[in-house]
mmCIF file with all atom_site columns, C-alpha atoms in Angstrom:
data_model
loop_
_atom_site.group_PDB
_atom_site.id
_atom_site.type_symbol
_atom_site.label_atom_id
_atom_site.label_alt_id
_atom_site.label_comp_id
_atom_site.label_asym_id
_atom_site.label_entity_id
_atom_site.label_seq_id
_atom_site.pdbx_PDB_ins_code
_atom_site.Cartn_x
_atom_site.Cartn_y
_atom_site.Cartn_z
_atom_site.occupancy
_atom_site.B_iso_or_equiv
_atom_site.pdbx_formal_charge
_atom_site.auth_seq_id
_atom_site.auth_comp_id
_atom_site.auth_asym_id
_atom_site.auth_atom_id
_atom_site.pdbx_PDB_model_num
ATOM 1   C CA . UNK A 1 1   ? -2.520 -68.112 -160.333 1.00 0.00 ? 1   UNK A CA 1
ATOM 2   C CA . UNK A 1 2   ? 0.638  -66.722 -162.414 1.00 0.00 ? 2   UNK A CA 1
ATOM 3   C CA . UNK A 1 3   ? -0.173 -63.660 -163.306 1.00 0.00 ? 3   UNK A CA 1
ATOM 4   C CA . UNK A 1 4   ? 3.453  -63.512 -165.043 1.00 0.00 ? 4   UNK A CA 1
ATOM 5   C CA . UNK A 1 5   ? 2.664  -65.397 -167.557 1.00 0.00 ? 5   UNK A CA 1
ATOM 6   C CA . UNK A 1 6   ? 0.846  -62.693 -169.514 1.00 0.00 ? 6   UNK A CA 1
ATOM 7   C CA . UNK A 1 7   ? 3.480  -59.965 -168.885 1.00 0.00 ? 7   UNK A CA 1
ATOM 8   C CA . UNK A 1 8   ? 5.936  -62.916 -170.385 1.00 0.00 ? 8   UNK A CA 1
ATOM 9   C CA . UNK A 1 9   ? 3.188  -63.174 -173.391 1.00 0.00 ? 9   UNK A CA 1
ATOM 10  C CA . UNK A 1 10  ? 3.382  -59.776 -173.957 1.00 0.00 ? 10  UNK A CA 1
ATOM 11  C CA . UNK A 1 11  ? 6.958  -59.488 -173.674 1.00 0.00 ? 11  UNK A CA 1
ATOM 12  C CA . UNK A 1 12  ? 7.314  -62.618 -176.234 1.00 0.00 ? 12  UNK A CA 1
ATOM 13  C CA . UNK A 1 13  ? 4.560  -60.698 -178.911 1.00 0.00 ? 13  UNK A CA 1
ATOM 14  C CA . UNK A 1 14  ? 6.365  -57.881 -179.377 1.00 0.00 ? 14  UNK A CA 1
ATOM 15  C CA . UNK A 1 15  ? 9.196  -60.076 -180.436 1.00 0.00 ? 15  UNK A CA 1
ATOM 16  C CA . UNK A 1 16  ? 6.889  -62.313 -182.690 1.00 0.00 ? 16  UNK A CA 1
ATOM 17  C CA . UNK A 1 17  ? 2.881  -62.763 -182.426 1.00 0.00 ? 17  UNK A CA 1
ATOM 18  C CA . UNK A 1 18  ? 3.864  -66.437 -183.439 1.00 0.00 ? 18  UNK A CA 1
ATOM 19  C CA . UNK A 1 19  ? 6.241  -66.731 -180.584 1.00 0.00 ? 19  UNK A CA 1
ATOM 20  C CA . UNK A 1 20  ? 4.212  -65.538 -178.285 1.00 0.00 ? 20  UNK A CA 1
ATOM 21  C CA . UNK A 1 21  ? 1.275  -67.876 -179.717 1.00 0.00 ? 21  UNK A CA 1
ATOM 22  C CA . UNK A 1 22  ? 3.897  -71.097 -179.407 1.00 0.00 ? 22  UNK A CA 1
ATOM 23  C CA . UNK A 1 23  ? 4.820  -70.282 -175.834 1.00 0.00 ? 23  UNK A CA 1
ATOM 24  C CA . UNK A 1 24  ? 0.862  -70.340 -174.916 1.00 0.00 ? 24  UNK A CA 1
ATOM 25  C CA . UNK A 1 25  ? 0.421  -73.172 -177.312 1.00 0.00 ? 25  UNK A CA 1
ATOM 26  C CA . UNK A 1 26  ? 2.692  -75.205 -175.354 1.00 0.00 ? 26  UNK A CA 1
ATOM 27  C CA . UNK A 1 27  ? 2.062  -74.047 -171.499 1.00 0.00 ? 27  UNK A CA 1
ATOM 28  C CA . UNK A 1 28  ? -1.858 -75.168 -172.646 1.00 0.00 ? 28  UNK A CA 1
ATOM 29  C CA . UNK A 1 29  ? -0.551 -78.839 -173.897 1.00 0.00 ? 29  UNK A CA 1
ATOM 30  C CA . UNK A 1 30  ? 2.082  -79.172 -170.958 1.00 0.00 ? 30  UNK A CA 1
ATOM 31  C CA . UNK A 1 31  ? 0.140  -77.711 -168.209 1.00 0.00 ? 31  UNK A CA 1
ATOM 32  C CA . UNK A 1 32  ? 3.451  -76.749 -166.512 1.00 0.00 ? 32  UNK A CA 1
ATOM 33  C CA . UNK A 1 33  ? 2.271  -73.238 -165.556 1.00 0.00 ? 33  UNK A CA 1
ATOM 34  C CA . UNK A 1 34  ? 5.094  -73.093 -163.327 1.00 0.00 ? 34  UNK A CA 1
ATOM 35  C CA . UNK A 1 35  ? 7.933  -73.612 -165.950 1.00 0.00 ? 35  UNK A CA 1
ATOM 36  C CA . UNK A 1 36  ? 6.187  -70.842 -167.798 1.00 0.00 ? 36  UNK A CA 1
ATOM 37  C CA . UNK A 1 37  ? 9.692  -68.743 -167.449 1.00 0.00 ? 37  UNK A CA 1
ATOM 38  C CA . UNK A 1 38  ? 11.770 -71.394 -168.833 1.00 0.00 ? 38  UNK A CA 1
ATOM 39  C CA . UNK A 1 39  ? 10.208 -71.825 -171.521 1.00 0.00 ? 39  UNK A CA 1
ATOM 40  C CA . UNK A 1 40  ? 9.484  -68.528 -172.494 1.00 0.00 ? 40  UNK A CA 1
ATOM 41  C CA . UNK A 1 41  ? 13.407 -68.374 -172.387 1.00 0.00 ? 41  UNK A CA 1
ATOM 42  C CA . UNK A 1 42  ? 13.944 -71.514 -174.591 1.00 0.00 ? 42  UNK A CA 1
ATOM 43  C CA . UNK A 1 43  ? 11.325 -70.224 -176.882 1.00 0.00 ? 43  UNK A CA 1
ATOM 44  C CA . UNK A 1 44  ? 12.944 -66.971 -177.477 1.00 0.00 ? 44  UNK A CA 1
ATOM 45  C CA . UNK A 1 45  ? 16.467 -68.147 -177.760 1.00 0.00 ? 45  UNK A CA 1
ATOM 46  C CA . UNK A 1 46  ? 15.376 -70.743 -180.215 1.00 0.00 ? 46  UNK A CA 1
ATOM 47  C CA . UNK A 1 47  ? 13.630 -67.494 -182.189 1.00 0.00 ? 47  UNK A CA 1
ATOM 48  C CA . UNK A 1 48  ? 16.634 -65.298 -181.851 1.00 0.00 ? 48  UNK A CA 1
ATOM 49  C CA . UNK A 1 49  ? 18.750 -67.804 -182.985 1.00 0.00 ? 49  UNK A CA 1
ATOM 50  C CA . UNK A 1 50  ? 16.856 -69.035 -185.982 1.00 0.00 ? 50  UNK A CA 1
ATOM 51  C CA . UNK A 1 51  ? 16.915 -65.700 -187.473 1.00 0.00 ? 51  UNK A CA 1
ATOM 52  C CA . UNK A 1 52  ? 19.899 -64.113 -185.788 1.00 0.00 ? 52  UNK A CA 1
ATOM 53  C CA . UNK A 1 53  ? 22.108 -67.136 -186.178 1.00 0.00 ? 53  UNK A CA 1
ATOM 54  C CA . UNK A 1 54  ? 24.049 -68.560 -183.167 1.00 0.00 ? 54  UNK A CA 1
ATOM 55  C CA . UNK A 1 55  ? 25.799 -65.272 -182.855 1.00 0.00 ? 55  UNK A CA 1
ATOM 56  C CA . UNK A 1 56  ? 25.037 -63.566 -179.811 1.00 0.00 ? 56  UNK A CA 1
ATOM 57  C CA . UNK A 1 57  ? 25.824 -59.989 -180.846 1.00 0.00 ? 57  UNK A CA 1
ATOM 58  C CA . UNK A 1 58  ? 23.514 -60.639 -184.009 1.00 0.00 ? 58  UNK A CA 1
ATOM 59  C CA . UNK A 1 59  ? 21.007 -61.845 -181.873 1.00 0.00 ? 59  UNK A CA 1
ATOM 60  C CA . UNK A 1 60  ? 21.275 -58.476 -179.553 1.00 0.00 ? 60  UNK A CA 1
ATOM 61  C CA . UNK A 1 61  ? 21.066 -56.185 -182.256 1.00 0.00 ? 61  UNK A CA 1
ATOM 62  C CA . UNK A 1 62  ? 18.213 -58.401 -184.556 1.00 0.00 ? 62  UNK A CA 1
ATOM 63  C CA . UNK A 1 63  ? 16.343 -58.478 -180.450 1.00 0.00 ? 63  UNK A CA 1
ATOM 64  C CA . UNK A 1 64  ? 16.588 -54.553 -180.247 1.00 0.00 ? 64  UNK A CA 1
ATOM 65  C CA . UNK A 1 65  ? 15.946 -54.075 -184.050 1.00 0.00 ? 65  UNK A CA 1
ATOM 66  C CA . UNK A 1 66  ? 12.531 -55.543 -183.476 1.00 0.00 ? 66  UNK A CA 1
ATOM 67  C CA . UNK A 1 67  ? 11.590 -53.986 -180.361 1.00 0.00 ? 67  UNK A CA 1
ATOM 68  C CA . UNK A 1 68  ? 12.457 -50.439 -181.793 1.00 0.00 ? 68  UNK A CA 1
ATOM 69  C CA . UNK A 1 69  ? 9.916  -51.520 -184.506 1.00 0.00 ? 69  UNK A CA 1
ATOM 70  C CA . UNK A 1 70  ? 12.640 -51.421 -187.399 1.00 0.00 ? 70  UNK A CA 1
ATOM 71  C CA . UNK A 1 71  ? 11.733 -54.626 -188.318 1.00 0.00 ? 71  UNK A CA 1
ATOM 72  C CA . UNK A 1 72  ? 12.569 -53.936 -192.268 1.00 0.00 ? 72  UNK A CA 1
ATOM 73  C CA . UNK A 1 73  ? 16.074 -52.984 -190.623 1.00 0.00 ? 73  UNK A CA 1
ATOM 74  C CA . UNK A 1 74  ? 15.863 -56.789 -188.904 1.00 0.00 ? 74  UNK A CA 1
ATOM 75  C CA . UNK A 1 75  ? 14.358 -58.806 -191.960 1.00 0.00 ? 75  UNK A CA 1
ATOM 76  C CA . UNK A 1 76  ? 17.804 -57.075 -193.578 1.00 0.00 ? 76  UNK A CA 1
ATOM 77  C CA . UNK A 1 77  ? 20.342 -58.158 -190.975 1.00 0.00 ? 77  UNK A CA 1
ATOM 78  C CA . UNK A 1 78  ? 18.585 -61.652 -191.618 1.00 0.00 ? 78  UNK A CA 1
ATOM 79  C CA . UNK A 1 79  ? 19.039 -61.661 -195.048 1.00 0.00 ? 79  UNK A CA 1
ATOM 80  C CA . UNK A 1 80  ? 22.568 -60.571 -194.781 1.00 0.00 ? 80  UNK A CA 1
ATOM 81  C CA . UNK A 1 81  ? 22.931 -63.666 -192.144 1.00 0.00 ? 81  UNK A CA 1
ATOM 82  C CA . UNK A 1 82  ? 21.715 -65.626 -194.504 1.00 0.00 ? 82  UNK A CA 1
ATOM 83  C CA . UNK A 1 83  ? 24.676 -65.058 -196.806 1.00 0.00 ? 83  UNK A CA 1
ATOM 84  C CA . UNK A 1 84  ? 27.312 -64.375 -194.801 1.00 0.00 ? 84  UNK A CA 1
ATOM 85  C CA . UNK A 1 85  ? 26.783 -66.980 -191.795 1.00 0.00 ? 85  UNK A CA 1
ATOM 86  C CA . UNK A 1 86  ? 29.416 -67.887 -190.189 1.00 0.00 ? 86  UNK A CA 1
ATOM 87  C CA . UNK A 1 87  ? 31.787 -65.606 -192.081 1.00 0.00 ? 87  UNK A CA 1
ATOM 88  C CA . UNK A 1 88  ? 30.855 -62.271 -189.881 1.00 0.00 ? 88  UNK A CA 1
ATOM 89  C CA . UNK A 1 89  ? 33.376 -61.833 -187.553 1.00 0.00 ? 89  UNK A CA 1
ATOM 90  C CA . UNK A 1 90  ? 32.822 -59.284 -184.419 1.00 0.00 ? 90  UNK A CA 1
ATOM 91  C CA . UNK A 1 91  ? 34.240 -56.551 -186.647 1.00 0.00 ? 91  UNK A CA 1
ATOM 92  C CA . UNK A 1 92  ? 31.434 -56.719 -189.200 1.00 0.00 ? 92  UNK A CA 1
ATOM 93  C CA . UNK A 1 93  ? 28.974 -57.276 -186.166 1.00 0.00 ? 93  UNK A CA 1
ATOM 94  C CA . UNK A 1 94  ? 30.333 -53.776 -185.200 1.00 0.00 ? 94  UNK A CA 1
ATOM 95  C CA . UNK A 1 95  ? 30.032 -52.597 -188.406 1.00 0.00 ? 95  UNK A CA 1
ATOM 96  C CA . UNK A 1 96  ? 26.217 -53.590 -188.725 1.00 0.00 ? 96  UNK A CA 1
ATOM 97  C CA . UNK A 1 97  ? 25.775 -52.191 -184.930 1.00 0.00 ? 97  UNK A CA 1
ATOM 98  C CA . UNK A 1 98  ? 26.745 -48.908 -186.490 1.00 0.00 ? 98  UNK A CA 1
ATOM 99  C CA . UNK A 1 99  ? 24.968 -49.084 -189.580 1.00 0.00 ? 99  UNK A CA 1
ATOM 100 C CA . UNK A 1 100 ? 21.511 -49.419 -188.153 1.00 0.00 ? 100 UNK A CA 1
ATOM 101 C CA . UNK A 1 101 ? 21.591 -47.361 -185.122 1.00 0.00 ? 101 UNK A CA 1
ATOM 102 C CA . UNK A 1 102 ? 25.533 -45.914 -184.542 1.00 0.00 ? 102 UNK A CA 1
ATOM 103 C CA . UNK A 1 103 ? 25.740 -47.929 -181.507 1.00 0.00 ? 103 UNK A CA 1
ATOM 104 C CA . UNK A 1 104 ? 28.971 -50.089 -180.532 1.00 0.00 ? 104 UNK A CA 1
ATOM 105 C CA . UNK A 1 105 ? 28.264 -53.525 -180.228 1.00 0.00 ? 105 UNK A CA 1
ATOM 106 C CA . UNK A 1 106 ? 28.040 -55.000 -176.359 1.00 0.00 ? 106 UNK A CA 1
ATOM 107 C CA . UNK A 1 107 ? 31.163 -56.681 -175.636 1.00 0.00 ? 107 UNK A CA 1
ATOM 108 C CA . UNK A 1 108 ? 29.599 -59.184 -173.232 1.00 0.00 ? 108 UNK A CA 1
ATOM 109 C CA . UNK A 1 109 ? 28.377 -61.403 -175.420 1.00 0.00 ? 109 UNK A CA 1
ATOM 110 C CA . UNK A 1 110 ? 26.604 -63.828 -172.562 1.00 0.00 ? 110 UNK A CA 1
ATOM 111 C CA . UNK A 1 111 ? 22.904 -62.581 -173.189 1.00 0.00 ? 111 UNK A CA 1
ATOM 112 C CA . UNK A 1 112 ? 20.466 -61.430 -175.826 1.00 0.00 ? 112 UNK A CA 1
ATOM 113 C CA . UNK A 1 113 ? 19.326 -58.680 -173.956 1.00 0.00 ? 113 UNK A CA 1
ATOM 114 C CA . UNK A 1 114 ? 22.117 -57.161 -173.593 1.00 0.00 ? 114 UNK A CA 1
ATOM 115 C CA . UNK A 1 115 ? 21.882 -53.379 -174.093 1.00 0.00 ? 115 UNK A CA 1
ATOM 116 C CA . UNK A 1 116 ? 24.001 -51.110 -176.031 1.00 0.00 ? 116 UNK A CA 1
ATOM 117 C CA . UNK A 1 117 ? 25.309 -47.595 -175.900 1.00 0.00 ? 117 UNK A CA 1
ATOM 118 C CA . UNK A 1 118 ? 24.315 -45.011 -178.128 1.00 0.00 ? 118 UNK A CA 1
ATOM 119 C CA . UNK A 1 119 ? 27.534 -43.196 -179.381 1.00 0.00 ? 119 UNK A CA 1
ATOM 120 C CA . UNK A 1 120 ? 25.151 -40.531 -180.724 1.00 0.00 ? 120 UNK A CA 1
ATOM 121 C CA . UNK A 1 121 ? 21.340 -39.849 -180.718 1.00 0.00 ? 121 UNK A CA 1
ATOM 122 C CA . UNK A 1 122 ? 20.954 -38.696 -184.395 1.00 0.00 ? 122 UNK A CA 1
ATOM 123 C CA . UNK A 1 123 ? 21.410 -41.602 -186.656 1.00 0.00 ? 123 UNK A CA 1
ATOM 124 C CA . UNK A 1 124 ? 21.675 -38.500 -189.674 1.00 0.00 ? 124 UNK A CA 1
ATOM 125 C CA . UNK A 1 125 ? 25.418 -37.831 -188.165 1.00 0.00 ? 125 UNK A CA 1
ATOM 126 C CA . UNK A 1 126 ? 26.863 -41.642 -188.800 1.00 0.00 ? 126 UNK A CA 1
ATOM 127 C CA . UNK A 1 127 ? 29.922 -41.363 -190.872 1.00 0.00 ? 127 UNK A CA 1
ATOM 128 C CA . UNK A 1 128 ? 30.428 -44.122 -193.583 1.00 0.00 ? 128 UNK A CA 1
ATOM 129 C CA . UNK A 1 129 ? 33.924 -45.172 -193.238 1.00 0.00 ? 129 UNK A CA 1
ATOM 130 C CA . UNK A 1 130 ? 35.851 -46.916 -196.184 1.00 0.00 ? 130 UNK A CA 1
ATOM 131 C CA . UNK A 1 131 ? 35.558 -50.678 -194.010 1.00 0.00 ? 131 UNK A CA 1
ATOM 132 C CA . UNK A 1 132 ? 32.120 -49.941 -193.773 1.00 0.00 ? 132 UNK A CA 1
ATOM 133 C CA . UNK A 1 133 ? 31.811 -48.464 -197.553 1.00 0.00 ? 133 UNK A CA 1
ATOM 134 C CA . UNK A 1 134 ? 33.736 -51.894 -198.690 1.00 0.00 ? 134 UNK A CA 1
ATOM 135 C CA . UNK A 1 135 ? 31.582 -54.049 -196.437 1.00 0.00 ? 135 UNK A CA 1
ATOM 136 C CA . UNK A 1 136 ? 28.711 -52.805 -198.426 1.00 0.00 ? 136 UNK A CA 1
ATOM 137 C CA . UNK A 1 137 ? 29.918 -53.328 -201.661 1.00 0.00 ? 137 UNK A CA 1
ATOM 138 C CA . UNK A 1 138 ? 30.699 -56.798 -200.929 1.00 0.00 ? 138 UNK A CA 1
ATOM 139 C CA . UNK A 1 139 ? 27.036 -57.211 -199.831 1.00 0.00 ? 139 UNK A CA 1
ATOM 140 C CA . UNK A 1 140 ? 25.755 -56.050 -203.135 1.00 0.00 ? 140 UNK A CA 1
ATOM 141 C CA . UNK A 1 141 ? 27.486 -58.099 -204.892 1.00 0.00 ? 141 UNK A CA 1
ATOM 142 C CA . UNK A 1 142 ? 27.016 -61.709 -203.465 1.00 0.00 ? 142 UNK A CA 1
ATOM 143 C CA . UNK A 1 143 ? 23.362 -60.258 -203.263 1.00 0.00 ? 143 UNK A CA 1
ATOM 144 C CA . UNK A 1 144 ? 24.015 -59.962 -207.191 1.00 0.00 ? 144 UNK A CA 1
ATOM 145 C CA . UNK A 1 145 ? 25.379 -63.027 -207.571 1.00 0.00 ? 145 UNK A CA 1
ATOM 146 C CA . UNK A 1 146 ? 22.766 -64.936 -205.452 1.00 0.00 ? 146 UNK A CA 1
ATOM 147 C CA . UNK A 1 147 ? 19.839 -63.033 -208.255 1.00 0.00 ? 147 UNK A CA 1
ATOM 148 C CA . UNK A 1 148 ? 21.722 -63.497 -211.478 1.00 0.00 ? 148 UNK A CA 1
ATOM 149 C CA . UNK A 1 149 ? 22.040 -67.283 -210.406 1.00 0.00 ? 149 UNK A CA 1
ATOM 150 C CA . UNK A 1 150 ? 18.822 -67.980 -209.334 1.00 0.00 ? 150 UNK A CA 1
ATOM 151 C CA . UNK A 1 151 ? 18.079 -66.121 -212.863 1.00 0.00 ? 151 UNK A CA 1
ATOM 152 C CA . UNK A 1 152 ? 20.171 -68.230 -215.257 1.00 0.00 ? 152 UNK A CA 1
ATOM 153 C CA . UNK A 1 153 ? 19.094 -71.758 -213.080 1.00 0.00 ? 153 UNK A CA 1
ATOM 154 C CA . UNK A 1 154 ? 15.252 -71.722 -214.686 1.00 0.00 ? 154 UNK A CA 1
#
């Protein structure tokens, strides 16, 4: 009767196999087949955001991370989220947009799924600039920090 709803299940397991399991979890319990859309929508924003933060850019690039199948590069943009939070500004944003695939981040900010453009197709030719060199230190260390506290605390 809505054939959709598998194409949206397939859509939501390439994001997450546990995603994809909640949204057919809850269209079973609900029985509203028809609001299978919205709620494949809620689900994934609700994803995106729990790992991506609130940050729509973040969420872009941590979406297209995934679907690329870099998810080491994505469980590393969350980890970086989850020291930073809402300290990266749209200029480190940038800065991780060209770190993982020297790409520009979208400057619409109003979905997701927005796409980006590639600024070159060999990811061997990105050039480390000092920001970017700094930005990476500073990384390091409050990674540092976070392991040499956790160390002296037990």
């Amino acid at each position: 009767m809505y054939p959709q709803i598998n194409k949206t299940f397939e859509a939501l397991q390439k994001l997450s196999n546990g995603l994809a399991n909640t949204f057919k979890l809850r269209l079973i319990e609900t029985k509203r087949f028809s609001e299978y859309s919205s709620l494949s929508v809620e689900l994934k924003l609700n994803f995106l955001a729990r790992y991506f933060s609130d940050n729509k850019k973040l969420q872009a690039l941590g979406e297209r991370l995934i679907l690329d199948g870099k998810k080491d590069l994505a469980k590393e943009l969350n980890d970086m989220i989850s020291i930073f939070g809402g300290m990266l500004k749209d200029e480190d944003v940038n800065r991780l947009y060209n770190r993982f695939y020297n790409y520009t981040a979208p400057r619409n900010s109003q979905s997701a799924s927005t796409t980006t453009q590639q600024s070159s197709s060999d990811p061997e030719e990105v050039q480390n600039s000092p920001e970017t060199t700094l930005f990476l230190i500073i990384v390091a260390v409050f990674i540092g920090i976070i392991i040499i506290s956790s160390l002296t605390i037990y």
